[in-house]
Amino acid sequence: MDLTRARTVVAGVVLAVVAPLGWTTPAGAADAAARCAALSGVDIPARVVGLPTTGGEVTEATLVAPSGSGSTAIGEYCRVTAALHPVDPAAPDIRMQVALPTTWNQEALMFGGGGYNGTIPALDGNVPFGPGDAARPLGRGYATFASDSGHQAPAGYLPTASLYGEFLANDEALRNFAGDALKKTRDAAVFVIGRYYDREEPERTYFAGGSTGGREALAVAQRWERDFDGVISVYPAFNAATLDLYFGHMTRQLAAPGAFPRPAQQVLLYDAVIRTCDGLDGLPDGVISDEPACDFDPAVLRCPEGQDGGDTCLSDPQITAIRAVSSAVTFPYPLASGETGYPGFPFLSGADMSTPLLGLGTTPPATPIPKTAGYGMQFWDAWVKYAVTRDPGFDSLSLDPLAPGPWQDRISELTALQDVNSTDLRPFARRGGKLLLLHGTADELVSHRATVEYYEGLVQTMGERRVDAFARFYLVPGANHANLAAAFAAGWDSLTALERWVETGVAPTDPVVRDTNPGATRTRPLCEYPAHPRYSGTGSPDEASSFDCATG
């Protein structure tokens, strides 16, 4: 990073964001309110957006006072709300926001969404798997922006806004969600940024997202390689439609009579896997580091005679279902995206009841799908009703993803639209783009095995030397989806690592990830795939320096 733009850093923690040479303060801080107010009502011409819209406008611009302290400090900024209008008058607007700091570092960062989106991510938020002891992007002086991807979830939608899928019935809204809204939002945001700071565009623009946002991060690298200089993609649902098909397979398996493990049995399964595989890395600590080596058979929990004997064992139908959702599934028909199946989840995933909605849920799938079923089951239900059949009354349990009958062509068409699975990132890499790819091995909603397959596809397509020049892939043992109540809640300052790589050419070297669970103090090496942390046998088990990155 150029020293004229350096942050004030002590012991790796950003203590303050000053305005060194090269940063921008628009016409004096006293003028910020007037400049911000002047944005209200500004038209966003359709010509500045690289995909079809009918233009848009800024609907609100408000100067927000400084807030927070230390790593949560956010300086004064202008919060802009805007709407981009569709070509199809029946489609919803894309609603977006841009945060324009009074003291700007001349760079921008776009946040990705989650689930079916439908709300605008917080502009003052952190990157996925971000640390708690370093300033967030807006606090560092970034202009941040995000959108709802082109539809609005109803207020108070249950069980969560990110499961609202009715918008999928409109073709333009579906295309926006599949990726078009990313380009439209980026171009409109750059226009607003240029208008406020009186310059053509930011020096550099980054993207950070997890889950659907991780898919979006890979989408911008694959499709619009000139728009972003670096991306952070975390637990990416990159093969979105194929994942939907897996969710359908999982739903049908768990809907079989007696197949659904009750919450107490899910905990039983989780605890048994931990007992069996926790020590494979040399340290029993509640984290399975060498997941591929975890050879666990749920039959060890079988009830006598295979009959349901209560919450201290598993019946034969439950064991059959658990094995099915933990195994790879191959679709016996071609998909237009080129995907052929889904790799399934480790036994550990989905059984940790600290986040039941994201895993198997607390009640079995049925018709209609209950709101207490797992997230993936509800995701499948909405996709079938609004994207595939476009019949809100359709029984999603009646559609077999392995034999979809009359819906096969429509499903294949959706994979071509929604799966962001190109492994040729040479255009992005040639422009100097950099990719940081991360996934927790205890993810209960998007399998890390799929991300492994994507990364291995990158290497196969581009060659290991080319991939190593622009990408890093890290698996984080114990981290789950959205980093909620995880065995190891990952915290790594990936944004600083990405900045350094893009701006100075220095790739991440021996990074360390911190457990951000309340009261946790332990750290681990962040190992490049295919390595995993292994305890050396000496030194504090809470210190990364006591671990090696091992393979095999």
PDB file of C-alpha atoms in Angstrom, residues 309-504:
ATOM      1  CA  GLY A 309     -36.227 -45.922  20.900  1.00  0.00           C
ATOM      2  CA  GLY A 310     -36.198 -42.280  21.949  1.00  0.00           C
ATOM      3  CA  ASP A 311     -33.632 -39.509  21.840  1.00  0.00           C
ATOM      4  CA  THR A 312     -30.620 -41.606  22.875  1.00  0.00           C
ATOM      5  CA  CYS A 313     -30.331 -43.516  19.585  1.00  0.00           C
ATOM      6  CA  LEU A 314     -31.216 -43.403  15.874  1.00  0.00           C
ATOM      7  CA  SER A 315     -33.705 -45.577  14.025  1.00  0.00           C
ATOM      8  CA  ASP A 316     -32.945 -47.262  10.711  1.00  0.00           C
ATOM      9  CA  PRO A 317     -34.986 -44.709   8.712  1.00  0.00           C
ATOM     10  CA  GLN A 318     -33.093 -41.873  10.422  1.00  0.00           C
ATOM     11  CA  ILE A 319     -29.711 -43.489   9.709  1.00  0.00           C
ATOM     12  CA  THR A 320     -30.702 -43.979   6.064  1.00  0.00           C
ATOM     13  CA  ALA A 321     -31.712 -40.318   5.706  1.00  0.00           C
ATOM     14  CA  ILE A 322     -28.594 -39.013   7.469  1.00  0.00           C
ATOM     15  CA  ARG A 323     -26.363 -41.092   5.223  1.00  0.00           C
ATOM     16  CA  ALA A 324     -28.230 -39.865   2.143  1.00  0.00           C
ATOM     17  CA  VAL A 325     -27.895 -36.152   2.902  1.00  0.00           C
ATOM     18  CA  SER A 326     -24.233 -36.622   3.839  1.00  0.00           C
ATOM     19  CA  SER A 327     -23.389 -38.338   0.550  1.00  0.00           C
ATOM     20  CA  ALA A 328     -22.824 -36.997  -2.921  1.00  0.00           C
ATOM     21  CA  VAL A 329     -25.799 -37.032  -5.259  1.00  0.00           C
ATOM     22  CA  THR A 330     -25.541 -37.284  -9.048  1.00  0.00           C
ATOM     23  CA  PHE A 331     -28.373 -36.057 -11.247  1.00  0.00           C
ATOM     24  CA  PRO A 332     -29.250 -38.612 -13.954  1.00  0.00           C
ATOM     25  CA  TYR A 333     -29.945 -35.967 -16.601  1.00  0.00           C
ATOM     26  CA  PRO A 334     -27.858 -33.132 -18.066  1.00  0.00           C
ATOM     27  CA  LEU A 335     -27.948 -29.633 -16.612  1.00  0.00           C
ATOM     28  CA  ALA A 336     -27.308 -26.667 -18.888  1.00  0.00           C
ATOM     29  CA  SER A 337     -24.810 -25.183 -16.426  1.00  0.00           C
ATOM     30  CA  GLY A 338     -22.619 -28.278 -16.721  1.00  0.00           C
ATOM     31  CA  GLU A 339     -23.032 -29.223 -13.080  1.00  0.00           C
ATOM     32  CA  THR A 340     -23.574 -32.960 -12.591  1.00  0.00           C
ATOM     33  CA  GLY A 341     -24.421 -33.279  -8.898  1.00  0.00           C
ATOM     34  CA  TYR A 342     -23.789 -32.023  -5.388  1.00  0.00           C
ATOM     35  CA  PRO A 343     -21.192 -33.404  -2.949  1.00  0.00           C
ATOM     36  CA  GLY A 344     -23.329 -33.567   0.199  1.00  0.00           C
ATOM     37  CA  PHE A 345     -22.415 -32.421   3.709  1.00  0.00           C
ATOM     38  CA  PRO A 346     -20.225 -33.848   6.468  1.00  0.00           C
ATOM     39  CA  PHE A 347     -22.158 -35.645   9.206  1.00  0.00           C
ATOM     40  CA  LEU A 348     -21.216 -32.756  11.482  1.00  0.00           C
ATOM     41  CA  SER A 349     -23.064 -30.156   9.416  1.00  0.00           C
ATOM     42  CA  GLY A 350     -26.670 -29.422  10.210  1.00  0.00           C
ATOM     43  CA  ALA A 351     -26.624 -31.351  13.472  1.00  0.00           C
ATOM     44  CA  ASP A 352     -25.373 -28.497  15.662  1.00  0.00           C
ATOM     45  CA  MET A 353     -28.585 -27.188  17.206  1.00  0.00           C
ATOM     46  CA  SER A 354     -27.027 -23.826  18.080  1.00  0.00           C
ATOM     47  CA  THR A 355     -28.423 -22.670  14.719  1.00  0.00           C
ATOM     48  CA  PRO A 356     -31.392 -24.989  14.029  1.00  0.00           C
ATOM     49  CA  LEU A 357     -32.954 -22.911  11.238  1.00  0.00           C
ATOM     50  CA  LEU A 358     -29.776 -23.043   9.169  1.00  0.00           C
ATOM     51  CA  GLY A 359     -29.438 -26.787   9.665  1.00  0.00           C
ATOM     52  CA  LEU A 360     -32.128 -29.467   9.672  1.00  0.00           C
ATOM     53  CA  GLY A 361     -34.646 -27.373  11.563  1.00  0.00           C
ATOM     54  CA  THR A 362     -36.770 -28.554  14.462  1.00  0.00           C
ATOM     55  CA  THR A 363     -39.647 -30.219  12.595  1.00  0.00           C
ATOM     56  CA  PRO A 364     -39.701 -32.551   9.595  1.00  0.00           C
ATOM     57  CA  PRO A 365     -40.634 -31.300   6.133  1.00  0.00           C
ATOM     58  CA  ALA A 366     -44.280 -31.771   5.196  1.00  0.00           C
ATOM     59  CA  THR A 367     -46.941 -30.283   2.931  1.00  0.00           C
ATOM     60  CA  PRO A 368     -46.956 -27.330   3.282  1.00  0.00           C
ATOM     61  CA  ILE A 369     -43.335 -26.879   4.349  1.00  0.00           C
ATOM     62  CA  PRO A 370     -43.399 -25.606   7.951  1.00  0.00           C
ATOM     63  CA  LYS A 371     -41.579 -22.445   8.983  1.00  0.00           C
ATOM     64  CA  THR A 372     -39.681 -24.533  11.542  1.00  0.00           C
ATOM     65  CA  ALA A 373     -38.160 -26.788   8.883  1.00  0.00           C
ATOM     66  CA  GLY A 374     -34.544 -26.206   7.904  1.00  0.00           C
ATOM     67  CA  TYR A 375     -33.574 -23.190   5.812  1.00  0.00           C
ATOM     68  CA  GLY A 376     -32.629 -25.268   2.769  1.00  0.00           C
ATOM     69  CA  MET A 377     -36.015 -27.018   2.768  1.00  0.00           C
ATOM     70  CA  GLN A 378     -37.843 -23.684   2.755  1.00  0.00           C
ATOM     71  CA  PHE A 379     -35.462 -22.386   0.107  1.00  0.00           C
ATOM     72  CA  TRP A 380     -36.343 -25.375  -2.123  1.00  0.00           C
ATOM     73  CA  ASP A 381     -40.051 -24.853  -1.535  1.00  0.00           C
ATOM     74  CA  ALA A 382     -39.937 -21.241  -2.752  1.00  0.00           C
ATOM     75  CA  TRP A 383     -37.737 -22.116  -5.740  1.00  0.00           C
ATOM     76  CA  VAL A 384     -40.098 -24.861  -6.916  1.00  0.00           C
ATOM     77  CA  LYS A 385     -43.235 -22.757  -6.485  1.00  0.00           C
ATOM     78  CA  TYR A 386     -42.009 -19.481  -7.989  1.00  0.00           C
ATOM     79  CA  ALA A 387     -39.003 -20.215 -10.223  1.00  0.00           C
ATOM     80  CA  VAL A 388     -39.691 -23.725 -11.557  1.00  0.00           C
ATOM     81  CA  THR A 389     -43.460 -24.292 -11.746  1.00  0.00           C
ATOM     82  CA  ARG A 390     -44.592 -20.711 -11.053  1.00  0.00           C
ATOM     83  CA  ASP A 391     -47.547 -22.206  -9.261  1.00  0.00           C
ATOM     84  CA  PRO A 392     -47.823 -20.995  -5.620  1.00  0.00           C
ATOM     85  CA  GLY A 393     -50.064 -23.953  -4.853  1.00  0.00           C
ATOM     86  CA  PHE A 394     -47.640 -26.578  -6.147  1.00  0.00           C
ATOM     87  CA  ASP A 395     -46.580 -29.263  -3.653  1.00  0.00           C
ATOM     88  CA  SER A 396     -42.777 -29.026  -3.679  1.00  0.00           C
ATOM     89  CA  LEU A 397     -42.470 -32.449  -2.022  1.00  0.00           C
ATOM     90  CA  SER A 398     -44.032 -33.999  -5.106  1.00  0.00           C
ATOM     91  CA  LEU A 399     -41.162 -32.865  -7.355  1.00  0.00           C
ATOM     92  CA  ASP A 400     -38.309 -35.351  -7.320  1.00  0.00           C
ATOM     93  CA  PRO A 401     -35.058 -33.552  -8.277  1.00  0.00           C
ATOM     94  CA  LEU A 402     -33.653 -36.878  -9.487  1.00  0.00           C
ATOM     95  CA  ALA A 403     -36.634 -37.468 -11.765  1.00  0.00           C
ATOM     96  CA  PRO A 404     -38.336 -34.117 -12.400  1.00  0.00           C
ATOM     97  CA  GLY A 405     -40.380 -35.304 -15.367  1.00  0.00           C
ATOM     98  CA  PRO A 406     -42.008 -32.374 -17.211  1.00  0.00           C
ATOM     99  CA  TRP A 407     -39.979 -29.867 -15.190  1.00  0.00           C
ATOM    100  CA  GLN A 408     -36.576 -31.155 -16.339  1.00  0.00           C
ATOM    101  CA  ASP A 409     -36.068 -28.606 -19.133  1.00  0.00           C
ATOM    102  CA  ARG A 410     -37.098 -25.697 -16.900  1.00  0.00           C
ATOM    103  CA  ILE A 411     -34.735 -26.851 -14.159  1.00  0.00           C
ATOM    104  CA  SER A 412     -31.868 -27.141 -16.647  1.00  0.00           C
ATOM    105  CA  GLU A 413     -32.625 -23.641 -17.940  1.00  0.00           C
ATOM    106  CA  LEU A 414     -32.490 -22.260 -14.398  1.00  0.00           C
ATOM    107  CA  THR A 415     -29.084 -23.833 -13.753  1.00  0.00           C
ATOM    108  CA  ALA A 416     -27.697 -21.971 -16.783  1.00  0.00           C
ATOM    109  CA  LEU A 417     -29.068 -18.727 -15.349  1.00  0.00           C
ATOM    110  CA  GLN A 418     -28.246 -19.185 -11.657  1.00  0.00           C
ATOM    111  CA  ASP A 419     -25.121 -21.347 -11.408  1.00  0.00           C
ATOM    112  CA  VAL A 420     -22.053 -19.108 -11.319  1.00  0.00           C
ATOM    113  CA  ASN A 421     -19.573 -21.876 -11.994  1.00  0.00           C
ATOM    114  CA  SER A 422     -17.132 -20.731 -14.664  1.00  0.00           C
ATOM    115  CA  THR A 423     -13.621 -21.793 -13.688  1.00  0.00           C
ATOM    116  CA  ASP A 424     -11.935 -19.603 -16.289  1.00  0.00           C
ATOM    117  CA  LEU A 425     -10.972 -16.441 -14.404  1.00  0.00           C
ATOM    118  CA  ARG A 426      -8.104 -15.549 -16.717  1.00  0.00           C
ATOM    119  CA  PRO A 427      -9.622 -12.192 -17.756  1.00  0.00           C
ATOM    120  CA  PHE A 428      -9.995 -11.199 -14.084  1.00  0.00           C
ATOM    121  CA  ALA A 429      -6.481 -12.380 -13.260  1.00  0.00           C
ATOM    122  CA  ARG A 430      -4.936 -10.615 -16.287  1.00  0.00           C
ATOM    123  CA  ARG A 431      -6.355  -7.314 -15.053  1.00  0.00           C
ATOM    124  CA  GLY A 432      -4.612  -7.830 -11.717  1.00  0.00           C
ATOM    125  CA  GLY A 433      -7.746  -8.981  -9.901  1.00  0.00           C
ATOM    126  CA  LYS A 434      -7.270 -10.955  -6.693  1.00  0.00           C
ATOM    127  CA  LEU A 435      -9.563 -13.533  -5.079  1.00  0.00           C
ATOM    128  CA  LEU A 436      -9.757 -14.627  -1.456  1.00  0.00           C
ATOM    129  CA  LEU A 437     -11.967 -17.700  -1.065  1.00  0.00           C
ATOM    130  CA  LEU A 438     -12.925 -19.018   2.397  1.00  0.00           C
ATOM    131  CA  HIS A 439     -15.279 -21.696   3.693  1.00  0.00           C
ATOM    132  CA  GLY A 440     -15.930 -23.234   7.104  1.00  0.00           C
ATOM    133  CA  THR A 441     -15.856 -27.030   7.274  1.00  0.00           C
ATOM    134  CA  ALA A 442     -18.858 -27.145   9.642  1.00  0.00           C
ATOM    135  CA  ASP A 443     -21.124 -25.184   7.288  1.00  0.00           C
ATOM    136  CA  GLU A 444     -24.676 -26.486   7.584  1.00  0.00           C
ATOM    137  CA  LEU A 445     -26.204 -24.687   4.574  1.00  0.00           C
ATOM    138  CA  VAL A 446     -23.599 -24.557   1.786  1.00  0.00           C
ATOM    139  CA  SER A 447     -21.220 -27.506   1.638  1.00  0.00           C
ATOM    140  CA  HIS A 448     -17.526 -26.655   1.761  1.00  0.00           C
ATOM    141  CA  ARG A 449     -17.026 -29.719  -0.419  1.00  0.00           C
ATOM    142  CA  ALA A 450     -18.673 -27.827  -3.294  1.00  0.00           C
ATOM    143  CA  THR A 451     -16.221 -24.946  -2.866  1.00  0.00           C
ATOM    144  CA  VAL A 452     -13.380 -27.469  -2.887  1.00  0.00           C
ATOM    145  CA  GLU A 453     -14.703 -28.744  -6.214  1.00  0.00           C
ATOM    146  CA  TYR A 454     -14.881 -25.192  -7.571  1.00  0.00           C
ATOM    147  CA  TYR A 455     -11.320 -24.382  -6.534  1.00  0.00           C
ATOM    148  CA  GLU A 456     -10.001 -27.647  -7.950  1.00  0.00           C
ATOM    149  CA  GLY A 457     -11.817 -26.736 -11.156  1.00  0.00           C
ATOM    150  CA  LEU A 458      -9.956 -23.411 -11.222  1.00  0.00           C
ATOM    151  CA  VAL A 459      -6.653 -25.241 -10.957  1.00  0.00           C
ATOM    152  CA  GLN A 460      -7.641 -27.729 -13.635  1.00  0.00           C
ATOM    153  CA  THR A 461      -8.748 -24.970 -16.029  1.00  0.00           C
ATOM    154  CA  MET A 462      -6.012 -22.407 -15.406  1.00  0.00           C
ATOM    155  CA  GLY A 463      -3.116 -24.367 -13.963  1.00  0.00           C
ATOM    156  CA  GLU A 464      -1.749 -24.208 -10.427  1.00  0.00           C
ATOM    157  CA  ARG A 465       0.841 -21.504 -11.179  1.00  0.00           C
ATOM    158  CA  ARG A 466      -1.735 -19.114 -12.660  1.00  0.00           C
ATOM    159  CA  VAL A 467      -4.209 -19.712  -9.861  1.00  0.00           C
ATOM    160  CA  ASP A 468      -1.550 -19.185  -7.206  1.00  0.00           C
ATOM    161  CA  ALA A 469      -0.753 -15.808  -8.768  1.00  0.00           C
ATOM    162  CA  PHE A 470      -4.213 -14.367  -8.070  1.00  0.00           C
ATOM    163  CA  ALA A 471      -6.206 -16.612  -5.689  1.00  0.00           C
ATOM    164  CA  ARG A 472      -6.017 -18.094  -2.196  1.00  0.00           C
ATOM    165  CA  PHE A 473      -8.429 -20.689  -0.802  1.00  0.00           C
ATOM    166  CA  TYR A 474      -8.712 -21.355   2.927  1.00  0.00           C
ATOM    167  CA  LEU A 475     -10.861 -23.895   4.746  1.00  0.00           C
ATOM    168  CA  VAL A 476     -11.634 -22.903   8.334  1.00  0.00           C
ATOM    169  CA  PRO A 477     -12.218 -25.912  10.633  1.00  0.00           C
ATOM    170  CA  GLY A 478     -15.146 -25.492  12.995  1.00  0.00           C
ATOM    171  CA  ALA A 479     -16.592 -22.439  11.251  1.00  0.00           C
ATOM    172  CA  ASN A 480     -20.209 -22.728  10.178  1.00  0.00           C
ATOM    173  CA  HIS A 481     -22.574 -20.797   7.949  1.00  0.00           C
ATOM    174  CA  ALA A 482     -22.764 -17.094   8.762  1.00  0.00           C
ATOM    175  CA  ASN A 483     -20.307 -17.684  11.646  1.00  0.00           C
ATOM    176  CA  LEU A 484     -23.128 -18.057  14.167  1.00  0.00           C
ATOM    177  CA  ALA A 485     -22.438 -19.914  17.447  1.00  0.00           C
ATOM    178  CA  ALA A 486     -19.748 -21.939  15.695  1.00  0.00           C
ATOM    179  CA  ALA A 487     -17.299 -24.365  17.260  1.00  0.00           C
ATOM    180  CA  PHE A 488     -14.718 -21.901  15.932  1.00  0.00           C
ATOM    181  CA  ALA A 489     -16.117 -18.521  14.856  1.00  0.00           C
ATOM    182  CA  ALA A 490     -13.637 -17.281  12.288  1.00  0.00           C
ATOM    183  CA  GLY A 491     -12.190 -13.774  12.395  1.00  0.00           C
ATOM    184  CA  TRP A 492      -9.554 -12.699   9.865  1.00  0.00           C
ATOM    185  CA  ASP A 493      -8.741  -9.274   8.465  1.00  0.00           C
ATOM    186  CA  SER A 494      -9.156 -10.401   4.879  1.00  0.00           C
ATOM    187  CA  LEU A 495      -9.759  -6.862   3.639  1.00  0.00           C
ATOM    188  CA  THR A 496      -6.318  -5.656   4.703  1.00  0.00           C
ATOM    189  CA  ALA A 497      -4.793  -8.786   3.157  1.00  0.00           C
ATOM    190  CA  LEU A 498      -6.666  -8.135  -0.090  1.00  0.00           C
ATOM    191  CA  GLU A 499      -5.707  -4.460  -0.130  1.00  0.00           C
ATOM    192  CA  ARG A 500      -2.045  -5.322   0.324  1.00  0.00           C
ATOM    193  CA  TRP A 501      -2.128  -7.950  -2.430  1.00  0.00           C
ATOM    194  CA  VAL A 502      -3.934  -5.731  -4.938  1.00  0.00           C
ATOM    195  CA  GLU A 503      -2.075  -2.520  -4.145  1.00  0.00           C
ATOM    196  CA  THR A 504       1.475  -3.758  -3.513  1.00  0.00           C
TER     197      THR A 504
END
